[in-house]
Short mmCIF file of C-alpha atoms and ligand atoms in Angstrom, two decimals:
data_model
loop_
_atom_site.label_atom_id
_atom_site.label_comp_id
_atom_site.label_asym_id
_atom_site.label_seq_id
_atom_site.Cartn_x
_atom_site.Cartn_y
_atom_site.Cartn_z
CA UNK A 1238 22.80 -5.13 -30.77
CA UNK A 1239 25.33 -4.35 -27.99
CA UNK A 1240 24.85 -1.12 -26.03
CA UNK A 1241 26.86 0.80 -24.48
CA UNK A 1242 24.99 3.21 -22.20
CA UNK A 1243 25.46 5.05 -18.61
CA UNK A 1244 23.71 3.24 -15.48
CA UNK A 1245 23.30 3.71 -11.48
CA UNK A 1246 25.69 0.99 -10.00
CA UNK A 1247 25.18 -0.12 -6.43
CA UNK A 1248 28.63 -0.92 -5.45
CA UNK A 1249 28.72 -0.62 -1.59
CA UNK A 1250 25.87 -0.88 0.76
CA UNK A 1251 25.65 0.57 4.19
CA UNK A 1252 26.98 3.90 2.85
CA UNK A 1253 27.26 6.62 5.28
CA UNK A 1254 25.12 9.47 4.61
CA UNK A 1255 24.91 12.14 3.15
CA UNK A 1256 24.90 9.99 -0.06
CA UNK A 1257 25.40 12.92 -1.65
CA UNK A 1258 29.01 12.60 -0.50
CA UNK A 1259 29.76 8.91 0.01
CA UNK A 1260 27.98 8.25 -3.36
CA UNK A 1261 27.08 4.55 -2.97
CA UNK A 1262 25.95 4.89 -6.59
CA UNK A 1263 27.98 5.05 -9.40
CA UNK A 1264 27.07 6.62 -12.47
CA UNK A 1265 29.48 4.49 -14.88
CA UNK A 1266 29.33 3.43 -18.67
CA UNK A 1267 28.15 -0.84 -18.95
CA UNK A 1268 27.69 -3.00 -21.66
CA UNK A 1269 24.36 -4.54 -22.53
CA UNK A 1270 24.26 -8.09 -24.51
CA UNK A 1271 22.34 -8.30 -27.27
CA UNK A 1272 18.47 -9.54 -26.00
CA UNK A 1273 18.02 -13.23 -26.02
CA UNK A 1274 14.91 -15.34 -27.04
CA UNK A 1275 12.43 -13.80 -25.39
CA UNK A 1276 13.80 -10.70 -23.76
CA UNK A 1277 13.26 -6.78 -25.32
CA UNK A 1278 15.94 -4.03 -25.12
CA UNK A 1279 14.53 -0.91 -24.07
CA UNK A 1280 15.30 2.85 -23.95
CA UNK A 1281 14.21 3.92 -20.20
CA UNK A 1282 12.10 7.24 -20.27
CA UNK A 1283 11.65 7.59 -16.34
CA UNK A 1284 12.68 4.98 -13.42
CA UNK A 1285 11.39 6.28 -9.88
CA UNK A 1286 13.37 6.50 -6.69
CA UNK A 1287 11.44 4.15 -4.26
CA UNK A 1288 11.88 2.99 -1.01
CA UNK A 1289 12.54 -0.70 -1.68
CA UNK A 1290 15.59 0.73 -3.59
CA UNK A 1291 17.06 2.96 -0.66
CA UNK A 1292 16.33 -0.69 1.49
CA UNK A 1293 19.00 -2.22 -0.68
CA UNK A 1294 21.48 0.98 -0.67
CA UNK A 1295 20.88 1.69 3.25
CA UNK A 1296 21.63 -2.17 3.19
CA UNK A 1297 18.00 -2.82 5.30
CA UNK A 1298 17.33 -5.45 2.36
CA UNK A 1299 21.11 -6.41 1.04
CA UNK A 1300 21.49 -7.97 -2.53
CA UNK A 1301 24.85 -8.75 -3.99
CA UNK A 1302 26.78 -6.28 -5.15
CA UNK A 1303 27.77 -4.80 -8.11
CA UNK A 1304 24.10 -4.24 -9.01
CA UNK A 1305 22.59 -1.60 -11.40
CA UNK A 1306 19.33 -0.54 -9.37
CA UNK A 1307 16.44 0.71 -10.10
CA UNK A 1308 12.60 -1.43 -10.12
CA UNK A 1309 10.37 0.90 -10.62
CA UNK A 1310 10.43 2.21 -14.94
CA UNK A 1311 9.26 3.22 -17.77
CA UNK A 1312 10.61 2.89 -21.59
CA UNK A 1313 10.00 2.39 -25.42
CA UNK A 1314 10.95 -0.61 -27.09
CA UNK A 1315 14.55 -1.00 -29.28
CA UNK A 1316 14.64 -4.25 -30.55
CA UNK A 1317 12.99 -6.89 -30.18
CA UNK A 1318 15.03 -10.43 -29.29
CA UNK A 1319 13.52 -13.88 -31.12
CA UNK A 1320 10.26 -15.49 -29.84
CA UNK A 1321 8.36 -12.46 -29.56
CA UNK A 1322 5.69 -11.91 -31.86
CA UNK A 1323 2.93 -9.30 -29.80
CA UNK A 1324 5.32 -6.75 -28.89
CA UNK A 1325 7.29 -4.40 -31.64
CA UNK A 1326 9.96 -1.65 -31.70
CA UNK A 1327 8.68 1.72 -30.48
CA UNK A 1328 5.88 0.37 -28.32
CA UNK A 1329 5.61 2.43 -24.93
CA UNK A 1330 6.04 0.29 -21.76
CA UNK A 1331 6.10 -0.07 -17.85
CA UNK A 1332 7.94 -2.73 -16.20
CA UNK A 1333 6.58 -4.80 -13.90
CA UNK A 1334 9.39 -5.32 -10.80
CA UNK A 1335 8.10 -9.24 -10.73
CA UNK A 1336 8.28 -10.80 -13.95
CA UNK A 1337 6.44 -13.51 -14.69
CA UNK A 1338 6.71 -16.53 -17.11
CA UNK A 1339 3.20 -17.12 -18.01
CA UNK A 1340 3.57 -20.79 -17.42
CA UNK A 1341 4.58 -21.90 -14.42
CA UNK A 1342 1.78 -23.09 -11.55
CA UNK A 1343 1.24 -20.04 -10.17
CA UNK A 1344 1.45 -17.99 -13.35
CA UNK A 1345 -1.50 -19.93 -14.52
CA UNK A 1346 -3.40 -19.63 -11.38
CA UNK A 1347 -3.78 -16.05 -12.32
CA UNK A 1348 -0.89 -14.94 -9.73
CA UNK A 1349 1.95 -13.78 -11.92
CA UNK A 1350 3.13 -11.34 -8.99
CA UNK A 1351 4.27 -14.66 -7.41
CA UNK A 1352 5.81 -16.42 -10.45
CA UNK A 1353 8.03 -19.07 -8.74
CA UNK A 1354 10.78 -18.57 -11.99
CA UNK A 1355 10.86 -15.18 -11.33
CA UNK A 1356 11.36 -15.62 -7.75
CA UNK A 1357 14.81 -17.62 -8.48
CA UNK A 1358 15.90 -15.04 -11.36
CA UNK A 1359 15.56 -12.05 -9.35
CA UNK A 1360 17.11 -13.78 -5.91
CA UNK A 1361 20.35 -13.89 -8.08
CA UNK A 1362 20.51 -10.99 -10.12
CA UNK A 1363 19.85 -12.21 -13.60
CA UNK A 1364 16.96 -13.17 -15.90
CA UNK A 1365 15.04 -15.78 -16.18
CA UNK A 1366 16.99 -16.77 -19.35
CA UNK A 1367 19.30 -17.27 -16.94
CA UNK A 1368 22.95 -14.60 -16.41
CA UNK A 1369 23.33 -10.91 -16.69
CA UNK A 1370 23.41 -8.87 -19.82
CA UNK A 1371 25.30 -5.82 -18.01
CA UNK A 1372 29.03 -5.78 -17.47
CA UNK A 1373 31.60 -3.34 -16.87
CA UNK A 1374 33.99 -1.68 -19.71
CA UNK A 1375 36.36 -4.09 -17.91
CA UNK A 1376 34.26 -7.21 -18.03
CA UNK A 1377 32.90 -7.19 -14.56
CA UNK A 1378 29.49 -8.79 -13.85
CA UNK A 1379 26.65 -6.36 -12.83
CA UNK A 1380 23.46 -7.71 -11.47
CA UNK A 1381 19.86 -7.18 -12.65
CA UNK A 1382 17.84 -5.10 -9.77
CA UNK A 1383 14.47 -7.22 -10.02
CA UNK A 1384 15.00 -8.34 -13.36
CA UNK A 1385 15.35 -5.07 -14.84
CA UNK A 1386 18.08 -1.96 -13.52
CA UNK A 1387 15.87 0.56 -15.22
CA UNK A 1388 18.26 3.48 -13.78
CA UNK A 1389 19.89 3.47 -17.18
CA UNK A 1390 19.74 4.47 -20.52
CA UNK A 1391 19.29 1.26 -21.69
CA UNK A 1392 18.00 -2.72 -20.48
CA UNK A 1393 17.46 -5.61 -21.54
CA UNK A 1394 14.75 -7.19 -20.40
CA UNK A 1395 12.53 -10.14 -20.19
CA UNK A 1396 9.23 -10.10 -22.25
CA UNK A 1397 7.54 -10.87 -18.49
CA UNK A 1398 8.60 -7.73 -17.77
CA UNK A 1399 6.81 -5.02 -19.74
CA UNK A 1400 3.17 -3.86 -20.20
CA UNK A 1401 2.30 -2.20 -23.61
CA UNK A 1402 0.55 0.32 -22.27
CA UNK A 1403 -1.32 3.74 -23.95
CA UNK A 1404 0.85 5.90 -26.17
CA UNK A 1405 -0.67 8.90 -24.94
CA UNK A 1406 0.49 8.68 -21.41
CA UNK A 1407 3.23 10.97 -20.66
CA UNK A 1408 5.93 8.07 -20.24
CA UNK A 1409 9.03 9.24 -18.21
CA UNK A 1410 5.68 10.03 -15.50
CA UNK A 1411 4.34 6.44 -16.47
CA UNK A 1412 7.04 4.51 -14.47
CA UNK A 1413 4.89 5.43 -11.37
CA UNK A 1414 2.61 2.75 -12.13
CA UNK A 1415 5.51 -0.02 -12.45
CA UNK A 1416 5.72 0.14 -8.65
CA UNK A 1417 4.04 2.89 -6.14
CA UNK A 1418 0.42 2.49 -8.27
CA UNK A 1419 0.52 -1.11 -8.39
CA UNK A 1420 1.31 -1.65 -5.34
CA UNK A 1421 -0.17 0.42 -3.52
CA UNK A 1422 -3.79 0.55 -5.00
CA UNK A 1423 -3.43 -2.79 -6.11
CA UNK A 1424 -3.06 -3.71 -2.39
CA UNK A 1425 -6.54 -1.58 -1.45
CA UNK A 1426 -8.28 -3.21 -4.86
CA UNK A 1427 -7.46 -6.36 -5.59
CA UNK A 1428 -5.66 -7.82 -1.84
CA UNK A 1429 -8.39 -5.86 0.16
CA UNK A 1430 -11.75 -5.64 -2.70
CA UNK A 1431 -12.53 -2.54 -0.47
CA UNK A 1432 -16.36 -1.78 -1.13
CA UNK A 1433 -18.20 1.17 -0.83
CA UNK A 1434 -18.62 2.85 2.53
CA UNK A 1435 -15.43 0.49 3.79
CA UNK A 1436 -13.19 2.34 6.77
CA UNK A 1437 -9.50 2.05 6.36
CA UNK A 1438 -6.46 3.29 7.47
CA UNK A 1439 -3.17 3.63 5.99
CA UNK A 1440 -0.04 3.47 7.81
CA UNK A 1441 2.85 4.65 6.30
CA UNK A 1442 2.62 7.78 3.69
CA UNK A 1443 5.51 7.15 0.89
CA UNK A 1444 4.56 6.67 -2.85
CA UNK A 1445 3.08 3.64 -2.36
CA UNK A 1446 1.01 4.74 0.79
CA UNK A 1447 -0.03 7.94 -0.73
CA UNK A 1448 -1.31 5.34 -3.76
CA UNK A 1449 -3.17 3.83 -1.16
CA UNK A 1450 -5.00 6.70 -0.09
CA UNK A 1451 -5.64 7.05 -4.15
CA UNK A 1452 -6.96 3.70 -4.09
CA UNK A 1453 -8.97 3.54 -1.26
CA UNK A 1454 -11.07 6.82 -2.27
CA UNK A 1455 -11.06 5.32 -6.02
CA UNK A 1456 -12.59 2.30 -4.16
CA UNK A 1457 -15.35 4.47 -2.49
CA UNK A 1458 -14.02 4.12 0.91
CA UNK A 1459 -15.91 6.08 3.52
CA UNK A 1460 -13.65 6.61 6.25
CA UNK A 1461 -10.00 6.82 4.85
CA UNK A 1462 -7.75 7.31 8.16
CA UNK A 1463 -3.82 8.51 7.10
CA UNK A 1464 -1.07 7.43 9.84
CA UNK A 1465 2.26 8.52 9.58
CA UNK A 1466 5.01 9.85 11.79
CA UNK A 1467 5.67 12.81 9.16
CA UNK A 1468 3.25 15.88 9.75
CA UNK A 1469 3.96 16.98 6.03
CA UNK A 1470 2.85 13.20 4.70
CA UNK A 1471 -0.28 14.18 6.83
CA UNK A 1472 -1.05 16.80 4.88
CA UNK A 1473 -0.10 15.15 1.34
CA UNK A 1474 -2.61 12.43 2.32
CA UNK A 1475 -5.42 15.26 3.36
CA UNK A 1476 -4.95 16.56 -0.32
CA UNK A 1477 -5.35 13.37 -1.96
CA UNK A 1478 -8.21 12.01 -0.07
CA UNK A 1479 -7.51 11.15 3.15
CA UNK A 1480 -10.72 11.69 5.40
CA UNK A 1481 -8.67 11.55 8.93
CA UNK A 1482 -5.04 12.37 9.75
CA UNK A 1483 -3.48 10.67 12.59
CA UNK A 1484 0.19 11.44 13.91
CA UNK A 1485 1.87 7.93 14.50
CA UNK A 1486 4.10 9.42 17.22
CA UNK A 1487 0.88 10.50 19.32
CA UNK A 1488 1.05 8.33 22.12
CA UNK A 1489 -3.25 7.53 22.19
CA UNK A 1490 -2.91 7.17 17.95
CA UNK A 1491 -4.66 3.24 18.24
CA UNK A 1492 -7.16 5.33 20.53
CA UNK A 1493 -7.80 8.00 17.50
CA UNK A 1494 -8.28 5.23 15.26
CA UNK A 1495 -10.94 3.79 17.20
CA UNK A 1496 -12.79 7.17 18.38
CA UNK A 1497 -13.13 7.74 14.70
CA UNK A 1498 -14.50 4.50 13.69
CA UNK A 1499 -16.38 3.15 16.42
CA UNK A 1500 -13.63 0.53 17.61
CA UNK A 1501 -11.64 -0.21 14.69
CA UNK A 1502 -11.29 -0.18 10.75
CA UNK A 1503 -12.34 -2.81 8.56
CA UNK A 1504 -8.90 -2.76 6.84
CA UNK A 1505 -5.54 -1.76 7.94
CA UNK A 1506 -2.60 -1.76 5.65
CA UNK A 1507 0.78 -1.72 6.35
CA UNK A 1508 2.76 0.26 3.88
CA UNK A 1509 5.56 1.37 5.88
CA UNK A 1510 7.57 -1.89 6.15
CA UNK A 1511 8.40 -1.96 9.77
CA UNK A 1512 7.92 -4.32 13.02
CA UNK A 1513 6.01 -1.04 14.63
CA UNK A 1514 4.05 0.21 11.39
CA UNK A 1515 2.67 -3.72 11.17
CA UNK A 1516 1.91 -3.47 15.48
CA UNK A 1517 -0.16 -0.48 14.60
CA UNK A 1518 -1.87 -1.60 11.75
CA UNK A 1519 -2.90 -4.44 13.86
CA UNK A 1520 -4.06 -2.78 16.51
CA UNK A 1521 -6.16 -0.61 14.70
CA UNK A 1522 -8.24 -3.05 13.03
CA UNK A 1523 -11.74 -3.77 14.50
CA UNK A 1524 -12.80 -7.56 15.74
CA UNK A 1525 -13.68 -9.17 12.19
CA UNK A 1526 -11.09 -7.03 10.34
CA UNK A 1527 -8.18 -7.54 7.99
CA UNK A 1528 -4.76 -6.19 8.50
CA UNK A 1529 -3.14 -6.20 4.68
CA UNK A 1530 0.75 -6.30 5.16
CA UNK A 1531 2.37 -4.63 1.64
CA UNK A 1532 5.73 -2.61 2.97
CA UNK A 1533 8.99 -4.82 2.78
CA UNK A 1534 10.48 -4.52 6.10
CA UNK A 1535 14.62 -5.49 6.92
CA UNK A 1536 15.52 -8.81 5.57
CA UNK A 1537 15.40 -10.19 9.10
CA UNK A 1538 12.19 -8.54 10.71
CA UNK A 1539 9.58 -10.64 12.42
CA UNK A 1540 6.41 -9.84 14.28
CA UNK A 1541 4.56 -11.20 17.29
CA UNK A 1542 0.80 -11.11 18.00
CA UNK A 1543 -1.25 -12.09 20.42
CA UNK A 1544 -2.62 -15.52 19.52
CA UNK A 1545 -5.77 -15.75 21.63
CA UNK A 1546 -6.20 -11.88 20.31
CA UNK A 1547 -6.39 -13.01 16.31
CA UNK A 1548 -8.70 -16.08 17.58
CA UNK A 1549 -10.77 -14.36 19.60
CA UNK A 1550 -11.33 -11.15 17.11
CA UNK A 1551 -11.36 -13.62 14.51
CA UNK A 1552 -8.56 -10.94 12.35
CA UNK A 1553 -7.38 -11.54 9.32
CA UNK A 1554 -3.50 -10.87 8.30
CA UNK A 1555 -2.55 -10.86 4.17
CA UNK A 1556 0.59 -10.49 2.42
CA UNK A 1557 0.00 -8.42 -0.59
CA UNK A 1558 2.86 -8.35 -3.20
CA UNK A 1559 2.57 -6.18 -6.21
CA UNK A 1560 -0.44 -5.24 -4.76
CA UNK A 1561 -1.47 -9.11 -6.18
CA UNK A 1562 -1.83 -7.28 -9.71
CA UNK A 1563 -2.45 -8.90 -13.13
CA UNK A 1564 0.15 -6.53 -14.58
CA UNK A 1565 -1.06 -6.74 -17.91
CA UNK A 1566 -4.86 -6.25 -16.94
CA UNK A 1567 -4.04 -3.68 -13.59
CA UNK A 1568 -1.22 -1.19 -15.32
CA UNK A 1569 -3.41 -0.26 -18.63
CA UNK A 1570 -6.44 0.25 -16.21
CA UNK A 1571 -4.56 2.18 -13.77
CA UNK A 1572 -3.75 4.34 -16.06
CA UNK A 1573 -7.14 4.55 -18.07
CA UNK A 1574 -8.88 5.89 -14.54
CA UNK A 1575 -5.23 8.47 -14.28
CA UNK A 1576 -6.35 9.83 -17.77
CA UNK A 1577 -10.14 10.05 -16.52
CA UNK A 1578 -8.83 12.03 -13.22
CA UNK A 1579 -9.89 9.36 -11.27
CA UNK A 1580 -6.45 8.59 -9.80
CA UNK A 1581 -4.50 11.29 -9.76
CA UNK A 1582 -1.02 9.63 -9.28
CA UNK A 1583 0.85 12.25 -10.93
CA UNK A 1584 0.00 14.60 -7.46
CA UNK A 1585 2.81 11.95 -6.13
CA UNK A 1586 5.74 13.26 -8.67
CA UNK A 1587 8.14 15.87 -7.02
CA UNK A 1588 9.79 16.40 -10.16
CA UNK A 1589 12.48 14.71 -12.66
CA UNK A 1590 16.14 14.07 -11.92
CA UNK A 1591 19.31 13.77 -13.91
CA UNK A 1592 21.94 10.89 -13.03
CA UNK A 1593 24.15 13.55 -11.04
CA UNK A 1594 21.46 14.19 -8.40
CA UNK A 1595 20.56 10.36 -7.53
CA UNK A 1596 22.91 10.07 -4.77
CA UNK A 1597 21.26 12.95 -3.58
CA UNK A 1598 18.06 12.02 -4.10
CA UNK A 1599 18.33 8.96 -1.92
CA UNK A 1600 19.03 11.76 0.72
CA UNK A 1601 15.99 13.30 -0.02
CA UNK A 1602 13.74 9.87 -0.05
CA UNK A 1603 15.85 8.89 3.43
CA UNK A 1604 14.96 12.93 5.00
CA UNK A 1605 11.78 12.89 4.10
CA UNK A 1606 12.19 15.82 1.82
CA UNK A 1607 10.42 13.91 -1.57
CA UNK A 1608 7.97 11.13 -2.36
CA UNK A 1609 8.58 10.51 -6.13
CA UNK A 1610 11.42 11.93 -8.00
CA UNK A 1611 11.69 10.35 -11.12
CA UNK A 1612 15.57 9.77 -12.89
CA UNK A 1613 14.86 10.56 -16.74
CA UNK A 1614 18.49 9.37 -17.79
CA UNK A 1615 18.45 10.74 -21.10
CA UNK A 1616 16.99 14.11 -19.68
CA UNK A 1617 13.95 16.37 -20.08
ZN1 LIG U 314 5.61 -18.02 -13.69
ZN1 LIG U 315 9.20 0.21 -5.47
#
């Protein structure tokens, strides 16, 4: 069927702030086509505010405009579009921000969080069907936000976008794992394989960071070492796990690092997304380490190292995207160890928004002031 349905439209980037007044987003009625072959409509229950969406409103990571945002979601199935025979109406899902086709080379590698289909689809807004399904009232083409613009009532989706996942799990909270969980201890699990007694450090203390932190102690980790510039991250990553706090603006911080380990950590991982957060990651990795690089800096960021420095300490420096999860094997085991209290992600969640406070909540993820807040557009 075609929906009609409110939605978060990006419309200009590079807003001023506060965003609470220049209001980058607007909340505005769209039209959804019906779902093709292959691709679900869905009623969102909960899409997080995460940092890779304020990168695209702040205008750090620009996509073309109009698009309705939002990567990071939650929902239960509405109908179900032709070709689909394993997934039914009312069946509780998270999206996964990279789709994947299931058939393309690196799909069947076992690398779906690189699907090269996806890749194209998401580079121009649309699905891998190819187009939009959201307009304007007036017609207007809106763009998919990683295949999905899950800060809406509605989506249409395709199929390589959902997990069936548990219908026990409180869903609107469940969107967590779509982005910040995957990424974040998929990055310390499956990028790193951190094994028992393992010393890490963390730099950069979001959602996703403070999932790394989950991870790492999940993992068995023995020295976990939390580096931020944010004294209140600090002591969010103490209560989660962390076994060491560093301050990132302390001038000897790479000296801290090594003091407490003995000349460097094992693994480093960059979750901020920055030139400098990536410099200190490096640096604080012993000779023999890895440095795993997971935070999506400005579209046009590069970074420098010393060449006869990675030969010589024979380092190691991985890209980790989705946290190189297996959506449909990670997100329902994920969740299994959040229902066993073995990953308590929901410590991240700050609370639930309505569409009238998601300007302002960008202000909030841009001050510092919140880690997860999590739009449930149809309330509660
Ligand atoms: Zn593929
Ligand atoms: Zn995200």
């Amino acid at each position: 069927m075609t929906i009609q349905c409110k939605a978060a439209v990006l419309r200009t980037i590079g807003a001023p702030r506060p965003y609470a007044q220049s209001k980058p987003l607007s909340i505005e009625e769209v039209v959804l086509a019906p779902p093709r072959s292959g691709e679900l409509l869905v009623r969102i229950a909960g899409a997080g505010l995460c940092h890779s969406d304020l990168s695209v409103v702040n205008g750090d990571r620009p996509r073309p405009v109009p698009l309705a945002l939002g990567h990071e979601g939650s929902g239960e199935v509405v109908e179900v579009g032709a070709a689909i025979d394993d997934v039914r109406a009312g069946d509780h899902v998270v999206f996964q921000f990279s789709a994947s086709c299931g058939r393309c080379r690196r799909c069947v590698e076992g690398r779906p969080q690189v699907c090269e289909r996806a890749a194209v689809a998401k580079s121009r807004g649309e699905l891998m069907a190819g187009g939009s399904r959201i307009t304007s009232i007036n017609g207007e083409r809106i763009g998919h936000h990683s295949g999905l613009s899950c800060m809406s009532e509605y989506v249409v989706v395709d199929r390589g976008s959902v997990v069936v996942v548990d219908r026990s799990v409180p869903l609107a909270d469940a969107a967590l794992f779509g982005c910040a969980v995957m990424t974040g201890v998929g990055a310390v699990i499956n990028t790193a394989r951190i094994r028992p007694g393992d010393t890490v450090a963390i730099v950069g203390l979001g959602g996703v960071g403070l999932s790394g932190v989950l991870g790492a102690r999940l993992a068995g980790a023995g020295t976990i070492i939390a580096i931020d510039r944010e004294p209140a991250k600090l002591e969010v990553a103490a209560s989660v796990g962390a076994t060491h706090m560093v301050c990132a603006r302390d001038a000897d911080c790479v000296e801290q690092v090594r003091d407490l380990t003995g000349g460097g950590v094992d693994y480093a991982f960059d979750l901020a997304g920055s030139a400098d957060s990536m410099a200190l990651a490096y640096a604080t990795v012993r000779y023999g380490g890895t440095v795993v690089v997971c935070g999506l800096p400005e579209a046009a960021a590069t970074f420098s190292i010393n060449q006869n420095d990675l030969v010589g300490q024979e380092k190691t420096i991985r890209g980790s995207y989705q946290g190189s999860c297996v959506p449909v094997r990670d997100i329902p085991r994920f969740i299994r160890l959040y229902q066993e209290g073995r990953l308590p992600v929901n410590r991240l969640i700050d609370g639930h928004i309505g569409f009238d406070q998601v300007n302002a909540g960008f202000d909030k993820l841009q001050d510092v002031k919140a880690i997860r807040q999590i739009l449930t557009p149809h309330g509660g």
